[in-house]
C-alpha cells in the first residue's frame, strides 16, 4: 500500500468522524439535561481531535512526494 492509498483511508475516516460529531451536536441541542450536554460536549471535543488529526494526516500523505511541499513538522520523524 502506498502513502497515497493510505491517505484515502484517512479521508474516509475523517468524514466518518465529522458525521458523528454533527450527530452529537444535534443531540446536544435537543438534550435538556446539563449533565448530558456536558458528556456530549466531552465526546465531541475528543472526536474533534481525532477528526483534525485524520485530516492533517490525509493531506500529509497525499502530498508527501510532491516537490516543494512544506511538510507539517508535527508528522515528521
Coordinates of C-alpha atoms in Angstrom, one line a residue:
X1 CA 0.0 0.0 0.0
X2 CA 1.4 3.4 -0.9
X3 CA 1.1 6.6 1.1
X4 CA -1.3 8.0 -1.5
X5 CA -3.6 5.0 -1.0
X6 CA -3.3 5.3 2.8
X7 CA -4.4 8.9 2.5
X8 CA -7.8 7.8 1.1
X9 CA -8.4 5.7 4.2
X10 CA -7.6 8.7 6.4
X11 CA -10.0 10.9 4.4
X12 CA -12.8 8.3 4.8
X13 CA -12.2 8.1 8.5
X14 CA -12.2 11.9 8.8
X15 CA -15.6 12.0 7.0
X16 CA -17.0 9.4 9.3
X17 CA -15.8 11.2 12.4
X18 CA -17.2 14.5 11.2
X19 CA -20.6 12.9 10.6
X20 CA -20.6 11.6 14.1
X21 CA -19.6 15.0 15.5
X22 CA -22.5 16.6 13.7
X23 CA -24.9 13.9 15.1
X24 CA -23.7 14.5 18.6
X25 CA -24.0 18.3 18.2
X26 CA -27.6 17.9 17.1
X27 CA -28.3 15.6 20.1
X28 CA -26.6 18.1 22.4
X29 CA -29.0 20.8 21.2
X30 CA -32.1 18.6 21.8
X31 CA -30.9 17.4 25.2
X32 CA -32.3 19.4 28.1
X33 CA -30.1 17.9 30.9
X34 CA -27.0 19.9 31.6
X35 CA -25.2 16.7 32.7
X36 CA -26.0 15.0 29.4
X37 CA -24.9 18.1 27.5
X38 CA -21.6 18.2 29.3
X39 CA -21.0 14.5 28.5
X40 CA -21.9 15.0 24.8
X41 CA -19.6 18.1 24.7
X42 CA -16.7 16.0 26.1
X43 CA -17.3 13.3 23.4
X44 CA -17.4 16.0 20.7
X45 CA -14.1 17.5 21.9
X46 CA -12.4 14.1 21.9
X47 CA -13.7 13.2 18.4
X48 CA -12.8 16.7 17.1
X49 CA -9.1 16.0 17.9
X50 CA -9.3 12.7 16.0
X51 CA -11.0 14.4 13.1
X52 CA -8.4 17.1 12.8
X53 CA -5.5 14.6 13.0
X54 CA -7.1 12.4 10.3
X55 CA -7.5 15.4 8.0
X56 CA -3.9 16.5 8.6
X57 CA -2.5 13.0 8.1
X58 CA -4.5 12.6 4.9
X59 CA -3.1 15.8 3.5
X60 CA 0.4 14.9 4.6
X61 CA 0.2 11.5 2.9
X62 CA -1.4 12.8 -0.2
X63 CA 1.3 15.4 -0.8
X64 CA 4.3 13.5 0.7
X65 CA 6.1 13.1 -2.6
X66 CA 5.4 16.5 -4.1
X67 CA 8.4 18.7 -4.7
X68 CA 8.3 21.8 -2.7
X69 CA 5.6 20.7 -0.3
X70 CA 6.2 22.2 3.1
X71 CA 5.6 19.2 5.3
X72 CA 3.9 19.5 8.6
X73 CA 6.6 19.2 11.2
X74 CA 4.2 17.5 13.5
X75 CA 4.3 14.4 11.4
X76 CA 8.0 14.1 10.5
X77 CA 10.5 11.9 12.2

